[in-house]
CSV table of C-alpha atoms in Angstrom, one decimal:
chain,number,residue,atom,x,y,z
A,1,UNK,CA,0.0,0.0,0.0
A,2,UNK,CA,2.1,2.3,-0.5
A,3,UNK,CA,3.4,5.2,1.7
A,4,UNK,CA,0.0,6.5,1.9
A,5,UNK,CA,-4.6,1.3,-1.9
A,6,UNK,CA,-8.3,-3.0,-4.2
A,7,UNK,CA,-6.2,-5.4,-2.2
A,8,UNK,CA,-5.9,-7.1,-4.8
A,9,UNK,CA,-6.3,-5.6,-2.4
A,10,UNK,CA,-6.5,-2.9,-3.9
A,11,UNK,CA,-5.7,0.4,-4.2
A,12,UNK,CA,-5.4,2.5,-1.2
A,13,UNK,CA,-2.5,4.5,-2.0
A,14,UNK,CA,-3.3,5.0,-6.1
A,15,UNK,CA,-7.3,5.7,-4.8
A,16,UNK,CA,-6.0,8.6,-3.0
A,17,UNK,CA,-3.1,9.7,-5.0
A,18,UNK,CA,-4.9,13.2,-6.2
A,19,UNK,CA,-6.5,14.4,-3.1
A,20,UNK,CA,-5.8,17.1,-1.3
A,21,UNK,CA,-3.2,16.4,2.1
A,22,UNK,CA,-4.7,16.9,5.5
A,23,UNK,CA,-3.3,19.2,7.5
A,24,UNK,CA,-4.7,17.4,10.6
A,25,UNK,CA,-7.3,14.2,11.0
A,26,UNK,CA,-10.9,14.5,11.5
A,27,UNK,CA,-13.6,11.8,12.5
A,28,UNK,CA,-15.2,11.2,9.7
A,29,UNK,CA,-11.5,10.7,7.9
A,30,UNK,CA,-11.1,7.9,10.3
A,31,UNK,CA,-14.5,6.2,9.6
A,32,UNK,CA,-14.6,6.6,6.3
A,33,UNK,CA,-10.6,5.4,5.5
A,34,UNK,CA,-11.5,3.0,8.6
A,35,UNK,CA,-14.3,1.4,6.5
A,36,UNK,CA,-12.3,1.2,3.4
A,37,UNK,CA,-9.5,-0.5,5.1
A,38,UNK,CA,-12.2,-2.9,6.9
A,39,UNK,CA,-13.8,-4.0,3.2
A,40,UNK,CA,-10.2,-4.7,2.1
A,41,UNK,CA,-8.5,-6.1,5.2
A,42,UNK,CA,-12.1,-8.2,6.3
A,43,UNK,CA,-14.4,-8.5,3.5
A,44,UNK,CA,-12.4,-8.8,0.5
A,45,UNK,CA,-10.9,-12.0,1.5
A,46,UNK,CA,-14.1,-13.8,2.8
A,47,UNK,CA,-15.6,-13.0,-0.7
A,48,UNK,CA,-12.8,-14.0,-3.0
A,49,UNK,CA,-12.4,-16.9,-0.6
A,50,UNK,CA,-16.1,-17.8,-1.3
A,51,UNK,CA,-15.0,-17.9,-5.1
A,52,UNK,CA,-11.9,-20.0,-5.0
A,53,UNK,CA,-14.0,-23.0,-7.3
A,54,UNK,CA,-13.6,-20.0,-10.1
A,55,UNK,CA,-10.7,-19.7,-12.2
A,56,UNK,CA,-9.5,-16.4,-11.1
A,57,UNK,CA,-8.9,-15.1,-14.6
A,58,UNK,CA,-12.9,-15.7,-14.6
A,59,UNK,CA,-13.5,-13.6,-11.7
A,60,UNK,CA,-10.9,-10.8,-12.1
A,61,UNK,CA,-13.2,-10.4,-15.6
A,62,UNK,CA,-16.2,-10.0,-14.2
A,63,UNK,CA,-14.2,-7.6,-11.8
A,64,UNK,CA,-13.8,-5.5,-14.1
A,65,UNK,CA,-17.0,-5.5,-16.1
A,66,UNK,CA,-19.4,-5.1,-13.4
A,67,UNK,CA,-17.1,-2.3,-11.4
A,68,UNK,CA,-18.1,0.0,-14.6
A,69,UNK,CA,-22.0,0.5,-13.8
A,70,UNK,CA,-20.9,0.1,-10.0
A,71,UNK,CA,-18.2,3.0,-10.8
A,72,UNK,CA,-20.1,4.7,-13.0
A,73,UNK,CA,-22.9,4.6,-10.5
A,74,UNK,CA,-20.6,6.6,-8.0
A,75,UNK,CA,-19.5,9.3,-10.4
A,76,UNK,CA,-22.9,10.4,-11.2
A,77,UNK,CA,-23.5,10.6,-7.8
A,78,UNK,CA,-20.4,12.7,-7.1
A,79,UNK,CA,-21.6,15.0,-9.9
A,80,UNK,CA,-17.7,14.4,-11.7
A,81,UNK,CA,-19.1,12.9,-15.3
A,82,UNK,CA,-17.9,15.8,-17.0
A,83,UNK,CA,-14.1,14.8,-15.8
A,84,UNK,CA,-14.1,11.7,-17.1
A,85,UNK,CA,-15.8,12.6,-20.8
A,86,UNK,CA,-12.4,15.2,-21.2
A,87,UNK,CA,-10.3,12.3,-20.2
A,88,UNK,CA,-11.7,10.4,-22.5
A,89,UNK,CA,-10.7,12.7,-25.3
A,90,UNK,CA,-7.2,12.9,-24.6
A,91,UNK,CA,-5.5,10.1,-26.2
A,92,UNK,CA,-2.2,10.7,-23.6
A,93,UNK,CA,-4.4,10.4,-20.9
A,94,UNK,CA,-6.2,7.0,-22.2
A,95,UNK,CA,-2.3,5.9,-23.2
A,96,UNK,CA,-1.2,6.7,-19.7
A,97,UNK,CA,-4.6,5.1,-18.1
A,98,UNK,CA,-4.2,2.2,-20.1
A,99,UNK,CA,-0.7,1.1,-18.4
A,100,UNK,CA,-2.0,1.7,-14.8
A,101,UNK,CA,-5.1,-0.5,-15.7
A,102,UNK,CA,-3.0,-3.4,-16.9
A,103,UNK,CA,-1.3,-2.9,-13.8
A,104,UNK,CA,-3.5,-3.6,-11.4
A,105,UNK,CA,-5.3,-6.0,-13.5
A,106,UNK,CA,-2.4,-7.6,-13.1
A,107,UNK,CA,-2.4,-7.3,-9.0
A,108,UNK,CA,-5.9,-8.0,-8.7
A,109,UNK,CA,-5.3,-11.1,-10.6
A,110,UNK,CA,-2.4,-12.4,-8.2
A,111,UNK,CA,-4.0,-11.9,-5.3
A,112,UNK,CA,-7.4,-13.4,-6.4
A,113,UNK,CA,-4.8,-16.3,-7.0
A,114,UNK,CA,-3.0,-16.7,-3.9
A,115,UNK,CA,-6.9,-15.9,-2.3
A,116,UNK,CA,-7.6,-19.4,-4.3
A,117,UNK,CA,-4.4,-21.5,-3.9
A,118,UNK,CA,-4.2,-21.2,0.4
A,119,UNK,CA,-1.7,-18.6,0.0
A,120,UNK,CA,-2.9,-15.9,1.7
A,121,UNK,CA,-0.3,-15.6,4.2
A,122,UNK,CA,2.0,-14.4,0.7
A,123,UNK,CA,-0.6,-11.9,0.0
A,124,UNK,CA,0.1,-10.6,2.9
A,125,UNK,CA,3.5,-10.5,2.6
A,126,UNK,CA,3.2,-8.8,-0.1
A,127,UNK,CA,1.5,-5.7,1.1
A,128,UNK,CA,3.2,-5.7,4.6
A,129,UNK,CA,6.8,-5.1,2.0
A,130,UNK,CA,5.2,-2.4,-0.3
A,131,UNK,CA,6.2,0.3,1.3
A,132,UNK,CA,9.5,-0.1,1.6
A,133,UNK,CA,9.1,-1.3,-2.3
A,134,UNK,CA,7.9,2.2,-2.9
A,135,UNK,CA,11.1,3.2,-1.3
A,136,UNK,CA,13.1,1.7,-3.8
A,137,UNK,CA,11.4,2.9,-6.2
A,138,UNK,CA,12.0,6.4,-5.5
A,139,UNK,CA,15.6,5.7,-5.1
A,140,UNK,CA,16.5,4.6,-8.1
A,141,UNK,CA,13.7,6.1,-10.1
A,142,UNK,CA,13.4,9.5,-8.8
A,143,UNK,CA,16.6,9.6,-7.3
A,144,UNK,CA,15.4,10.2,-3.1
A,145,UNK,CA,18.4,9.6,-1.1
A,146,UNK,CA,16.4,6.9,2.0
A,147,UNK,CA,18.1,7.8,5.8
A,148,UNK,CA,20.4,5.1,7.2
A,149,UNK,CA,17.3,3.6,9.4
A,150,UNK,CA,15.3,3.4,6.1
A,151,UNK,CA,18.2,1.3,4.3
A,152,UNK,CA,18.2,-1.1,7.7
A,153,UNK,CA,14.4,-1.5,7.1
A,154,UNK,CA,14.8,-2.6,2.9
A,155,UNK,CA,17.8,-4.9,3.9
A,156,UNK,CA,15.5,-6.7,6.6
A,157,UNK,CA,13.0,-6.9,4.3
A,158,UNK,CA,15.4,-8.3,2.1
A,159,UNK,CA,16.3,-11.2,4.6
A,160,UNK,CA,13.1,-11.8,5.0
A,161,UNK,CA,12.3,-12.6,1.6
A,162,UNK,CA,15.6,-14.4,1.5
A,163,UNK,CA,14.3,-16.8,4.8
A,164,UNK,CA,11.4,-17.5,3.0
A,165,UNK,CA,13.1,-18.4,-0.2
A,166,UNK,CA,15.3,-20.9,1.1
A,167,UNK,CA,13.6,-22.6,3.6
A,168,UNK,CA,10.0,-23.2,1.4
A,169,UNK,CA,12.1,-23.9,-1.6
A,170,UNK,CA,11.1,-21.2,-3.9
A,171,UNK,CA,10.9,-17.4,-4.1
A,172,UNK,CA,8.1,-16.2,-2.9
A,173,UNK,CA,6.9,-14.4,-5.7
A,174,UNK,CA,3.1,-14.0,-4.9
A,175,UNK,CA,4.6,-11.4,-2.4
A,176,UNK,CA,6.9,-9.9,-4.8
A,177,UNK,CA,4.7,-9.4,-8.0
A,178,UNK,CA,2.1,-8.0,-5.6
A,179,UNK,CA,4.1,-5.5,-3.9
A,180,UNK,CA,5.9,-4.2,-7.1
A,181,UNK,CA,2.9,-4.2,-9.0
A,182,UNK,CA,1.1,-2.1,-6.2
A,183,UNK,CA,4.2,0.0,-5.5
A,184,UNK,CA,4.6,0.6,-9.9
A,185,UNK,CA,0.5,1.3,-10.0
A,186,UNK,CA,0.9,3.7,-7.2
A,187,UNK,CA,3.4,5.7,-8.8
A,188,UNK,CA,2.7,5.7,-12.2
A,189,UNK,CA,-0.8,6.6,-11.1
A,190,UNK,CA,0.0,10.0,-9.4
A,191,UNK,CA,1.0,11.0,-12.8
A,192,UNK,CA,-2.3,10.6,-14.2
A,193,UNK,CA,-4.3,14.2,-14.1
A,194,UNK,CA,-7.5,12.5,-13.3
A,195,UNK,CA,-9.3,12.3,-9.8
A,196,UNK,CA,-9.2,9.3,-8.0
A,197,UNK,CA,-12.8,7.7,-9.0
A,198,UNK,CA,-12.5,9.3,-12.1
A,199,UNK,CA,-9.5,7.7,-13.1
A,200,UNK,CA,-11.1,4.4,-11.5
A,201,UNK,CA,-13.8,4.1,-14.0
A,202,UNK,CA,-11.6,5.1,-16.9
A,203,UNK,CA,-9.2,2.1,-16.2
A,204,UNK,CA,-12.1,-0.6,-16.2
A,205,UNK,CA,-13.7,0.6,-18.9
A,206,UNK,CA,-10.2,0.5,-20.6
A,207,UNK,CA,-10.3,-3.1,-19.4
A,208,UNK,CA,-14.2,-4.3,-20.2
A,209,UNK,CA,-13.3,-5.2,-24.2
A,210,UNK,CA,-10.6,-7.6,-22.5
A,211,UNK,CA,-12.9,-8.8,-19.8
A,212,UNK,CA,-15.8,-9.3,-22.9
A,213,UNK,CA,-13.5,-10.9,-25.0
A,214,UNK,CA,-12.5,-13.1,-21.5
A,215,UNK,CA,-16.1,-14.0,-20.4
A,216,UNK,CA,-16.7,-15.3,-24.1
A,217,UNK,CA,-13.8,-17.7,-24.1
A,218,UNK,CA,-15.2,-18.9,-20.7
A,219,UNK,CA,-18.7,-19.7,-22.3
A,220,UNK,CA,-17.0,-20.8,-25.7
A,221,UNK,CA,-15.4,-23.4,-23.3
A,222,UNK,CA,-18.2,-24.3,-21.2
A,223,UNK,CA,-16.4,-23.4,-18.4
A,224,UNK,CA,-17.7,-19.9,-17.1
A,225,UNK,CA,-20.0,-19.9,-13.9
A,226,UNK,CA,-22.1,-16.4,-14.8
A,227,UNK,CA,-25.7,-18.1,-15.5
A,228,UNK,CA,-24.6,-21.4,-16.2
A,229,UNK,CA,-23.4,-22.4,-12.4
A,230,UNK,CA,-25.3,-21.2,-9.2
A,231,UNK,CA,-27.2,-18.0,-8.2
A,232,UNK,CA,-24.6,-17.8,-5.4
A,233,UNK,CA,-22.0,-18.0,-8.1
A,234,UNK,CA,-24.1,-15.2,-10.4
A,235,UNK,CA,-24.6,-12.8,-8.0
A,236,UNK,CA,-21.0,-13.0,-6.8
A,237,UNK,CA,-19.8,-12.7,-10.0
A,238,UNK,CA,-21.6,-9.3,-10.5
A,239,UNK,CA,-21.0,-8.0,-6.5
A,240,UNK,CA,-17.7,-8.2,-7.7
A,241,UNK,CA,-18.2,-4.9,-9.1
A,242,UNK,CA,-19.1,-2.7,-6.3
A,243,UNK,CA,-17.2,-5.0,-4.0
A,244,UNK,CA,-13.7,-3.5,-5.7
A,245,UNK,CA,-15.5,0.4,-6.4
A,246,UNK,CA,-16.9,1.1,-3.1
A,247,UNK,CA,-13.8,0.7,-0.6
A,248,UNK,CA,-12.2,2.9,-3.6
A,249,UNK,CA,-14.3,6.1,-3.2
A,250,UNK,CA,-14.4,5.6,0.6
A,251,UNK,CA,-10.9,5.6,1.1
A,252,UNK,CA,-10.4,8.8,-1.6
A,253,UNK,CA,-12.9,10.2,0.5
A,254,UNK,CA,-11.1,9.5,3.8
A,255,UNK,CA,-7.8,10.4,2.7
A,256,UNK,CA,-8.9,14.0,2.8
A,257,UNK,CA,-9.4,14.1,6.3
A,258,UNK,CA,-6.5,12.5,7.2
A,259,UNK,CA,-2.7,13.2,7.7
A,260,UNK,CA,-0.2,11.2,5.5
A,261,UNK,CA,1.3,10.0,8.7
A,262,UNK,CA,-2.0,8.7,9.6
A,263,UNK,CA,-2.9,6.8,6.8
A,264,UNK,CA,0.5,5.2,6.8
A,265,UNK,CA,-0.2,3.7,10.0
A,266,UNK,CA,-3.7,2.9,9.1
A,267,UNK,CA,-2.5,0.8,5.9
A,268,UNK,CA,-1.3,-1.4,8.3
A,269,UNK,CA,-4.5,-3.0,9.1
A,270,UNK,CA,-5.5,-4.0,5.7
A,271,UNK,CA,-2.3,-6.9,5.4
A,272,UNK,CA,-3.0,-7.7,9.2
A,273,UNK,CA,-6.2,-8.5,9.0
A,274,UNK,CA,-5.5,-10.8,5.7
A,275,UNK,CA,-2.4,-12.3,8.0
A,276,UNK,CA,-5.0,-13.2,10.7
A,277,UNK,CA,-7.9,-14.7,8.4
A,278,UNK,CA,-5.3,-16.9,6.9
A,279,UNK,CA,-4.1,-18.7,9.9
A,280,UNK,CA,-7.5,-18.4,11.9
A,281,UNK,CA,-9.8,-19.3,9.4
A,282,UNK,CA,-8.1,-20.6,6.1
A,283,UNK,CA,-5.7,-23.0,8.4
A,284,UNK,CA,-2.8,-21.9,6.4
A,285,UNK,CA,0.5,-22.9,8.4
A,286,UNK,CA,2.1,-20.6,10.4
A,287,UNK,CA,5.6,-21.3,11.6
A,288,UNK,CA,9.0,-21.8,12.3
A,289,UNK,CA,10.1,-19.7,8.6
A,290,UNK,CA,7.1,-17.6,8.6
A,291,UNK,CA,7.1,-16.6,11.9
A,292,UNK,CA,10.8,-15.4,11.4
A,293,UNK,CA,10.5,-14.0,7.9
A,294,UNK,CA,7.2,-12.2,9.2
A,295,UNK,CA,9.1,-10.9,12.4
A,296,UNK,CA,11.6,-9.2,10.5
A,297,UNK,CA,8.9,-7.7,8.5
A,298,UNK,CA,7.0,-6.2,11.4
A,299,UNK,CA,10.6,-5.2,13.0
A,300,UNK,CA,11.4,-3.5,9.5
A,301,UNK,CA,8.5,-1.7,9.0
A,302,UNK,CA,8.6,-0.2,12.5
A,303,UNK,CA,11.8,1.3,11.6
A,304,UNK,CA,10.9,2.9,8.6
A,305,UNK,CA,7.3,4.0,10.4
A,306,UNK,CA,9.2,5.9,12.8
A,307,UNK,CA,11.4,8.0,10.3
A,308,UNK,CA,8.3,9.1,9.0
A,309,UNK,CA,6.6,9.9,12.4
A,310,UNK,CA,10.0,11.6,12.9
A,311,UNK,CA,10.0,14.0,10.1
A,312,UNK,CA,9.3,18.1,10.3
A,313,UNK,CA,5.8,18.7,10.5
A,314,UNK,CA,6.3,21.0,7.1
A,315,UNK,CA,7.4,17.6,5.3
C-alpha cells in the first residue's frame, strides 16, 4: 500500500493519489478510510475466498465489467461525469490510463490467486513489504536519497524474503509481484491528471473489451459460472463490481481528512487483518520460517514507520 490502496487488495495509495493532504485528521476521515480498510483487510478476503471454485482469470473479468455501472454509478452521484468525458478525449491520458489498468489487472489477478491456492499468508507479505518497495522505487527512479534507518528496514525486508526463499524452496513471488505491481501502480498513477474515482472508472472501462473478449472464451469453453453455475455463483460474480469500487471512493474520501502519517499507519490493518484470516480461518500454516521472515517484516516496518513519524511537520 504504499506510503500512503483493491487489495488485490486494492488500491489504497493509487485511490488517494490526487487528493488534497490533511493538514490534521478529523472523524469522519477515520471512519470513512477505517471502512475502506475494513472491506479490504475483512471483507475482501471472505468474498474471493467464497469464489476459489472459479478460475481467477474468470473472476478478475467480471471484476472489471461489473465495477463500470458500480463506478459509474458513483461518479454520477459525485456529480464528476464531466471529468471523465475530457479524459476520454485525450489520447495521452487514455495511453497513460491504459498502463495503470493493466497494472493492477495484473495485481488484482495475483492476489485473487493466492486468495484461491491457500496462499494468503504471501498476499500478505506482499503488502506488509510495499512500502518499503515504494522506497526503492524512488531511489532509483526518482533519485530520493532513504536515511540510514530506512536502508536497515529494505535490507530486513530483504532477509526476510531471503528466509522464505530458502527454507520453502522457492521465491516467494506471490509477495513480490504484488508489492511491485502495487508500488509501480501507485506511482505511475500519481502522474495521471484525473481524480481518484474518475481515473477508476476510466481504467475498467479500458479493461471491459478484454474482460468481454475473457467472459466469451469462458462460455466458448463451457467453463464460465455467470448463468450457467449457481445463483450464489451469479450474484457473486456481479458484486464483484461494487465489492472493488466502493472501498475505492471511501478511502479517496477518507484520505482528505487524514494526515499522510496517519494513513501510513492505518494501511497497516488491511495486510493484518489478511495475516490473521489466513491462519484463523483458512488454516494456512504458520511457523517456524514464517514466523521469522514475518518478524523481520514487522521489525522493518517499525523502523521505517518511525522516520516518517519523525520527520518536520512541514514535510
Amino acid at each position: 500500500m504504499k506510503r500512503s490502496e483493491d487489495c488485490g487488495a486494492p488500491g489504497p495509495a493509487a485511490a488517494g493519489a490526487n487528493t488534497p493532504v490533511a493538514t490534521g485528521d478529523t472523524a469522519q476521515g477515520f471512519v470513512t478510510a477505517g471502512a475502506a480498510y475494513l472491506l479490504w483487510g475483512l471483507v475482501l478476503p471472505f468474498f474471493m475466498k467464497a469464489l476459489d471454485h472459479i478460475n481467477p482469470v474468470e473472476i478478475v473479468a467480471h471484476r472489471i465489467l461489473w465495477a463500470v455501472p458500480a463506478g459509474a454509478v458513483i461518479l454520477i452521484w459525485l456529480g464528476r461525469t464531466a471529468d471523465l468525458m475530457t479524459a476520454l478525449k485525450s489520447p495521452k491520458v487514455v495511453a497513460m490510463a491504459a498502463v495503470t489498468a493493466t497494472i493492477i489487472s495484473i495485481n488484482w489477478g495475483v492476489y485473487v490467486y493466492a486468495i484461491a491456492s491457500n496462499q494468503a499468508l504471501e498476499a500478505s507479505l506482499g503488502y506488509y513489504i510495499n512500502p518499503l518497495i515504494s522506497v526503492l522505487m524512488g531511489v532509483f527512479l526518482l533519485g530520493e536519497k532513504p536515511s540510514r534507518l530506512q536502508w536497515v528496514a529494505i535490507a530486513l525486508a530483504g532477509l526476510a524474503v531471503i528466509i522464505l526463499t530458502v527454507f520453502a524452496g522457492k521465491l516467494p513471488w506471490i509477495s513480490l509481484v504484488l508489492a511491485f505491481s502495487f508500488a509501480t501502480y501507485g506511482y505511475l498513477r500519481k502522474t495521471l491528471p484525473i481524480g481518484p474515482s474518475q481515473g477508476f472508472l476510466l481504467e475498467v472501462i479500458i479493461l471491459t473489451p478484454i474482460a468481454l473478449v475473457l467472459i466469451g472464451w469462458f462460455i466458448a469453453q463451457g467453463d464460465n459460472h455467470f448463468l450457467a453455475g449457481s445463483n450464489f455463483d451469479t450474484w457473486m460474480l456481479v458484486a464483484a463490481g461494487p465489492v472493488t469500487a466502493i472501498p475505492l471512493v471511501l478511502f479517496a474520501f477518507g484520505a482528505k481528512g487524514l494526515r499522510l502519517a496517519t494513513i501510513g499507519l492505518m494501511q497497516y490493518s488491511v495486510p493484518t487483518l489478511v495475516l490473521l484470516i489466513a491462519v484463523f480461518f483458512f488454516g494456512e500454516p504458520f511457523a517456524g520460517p514464517q514466523i521469522v521472515a514475518f518478524a523481520l517484516i514487522w521489525i522493518a516496518l517499525a523502523i521505517y514507520t518511525s522516520t516518517l513519524l519523525r520527520r518536520p511537520k512541514a514535510a
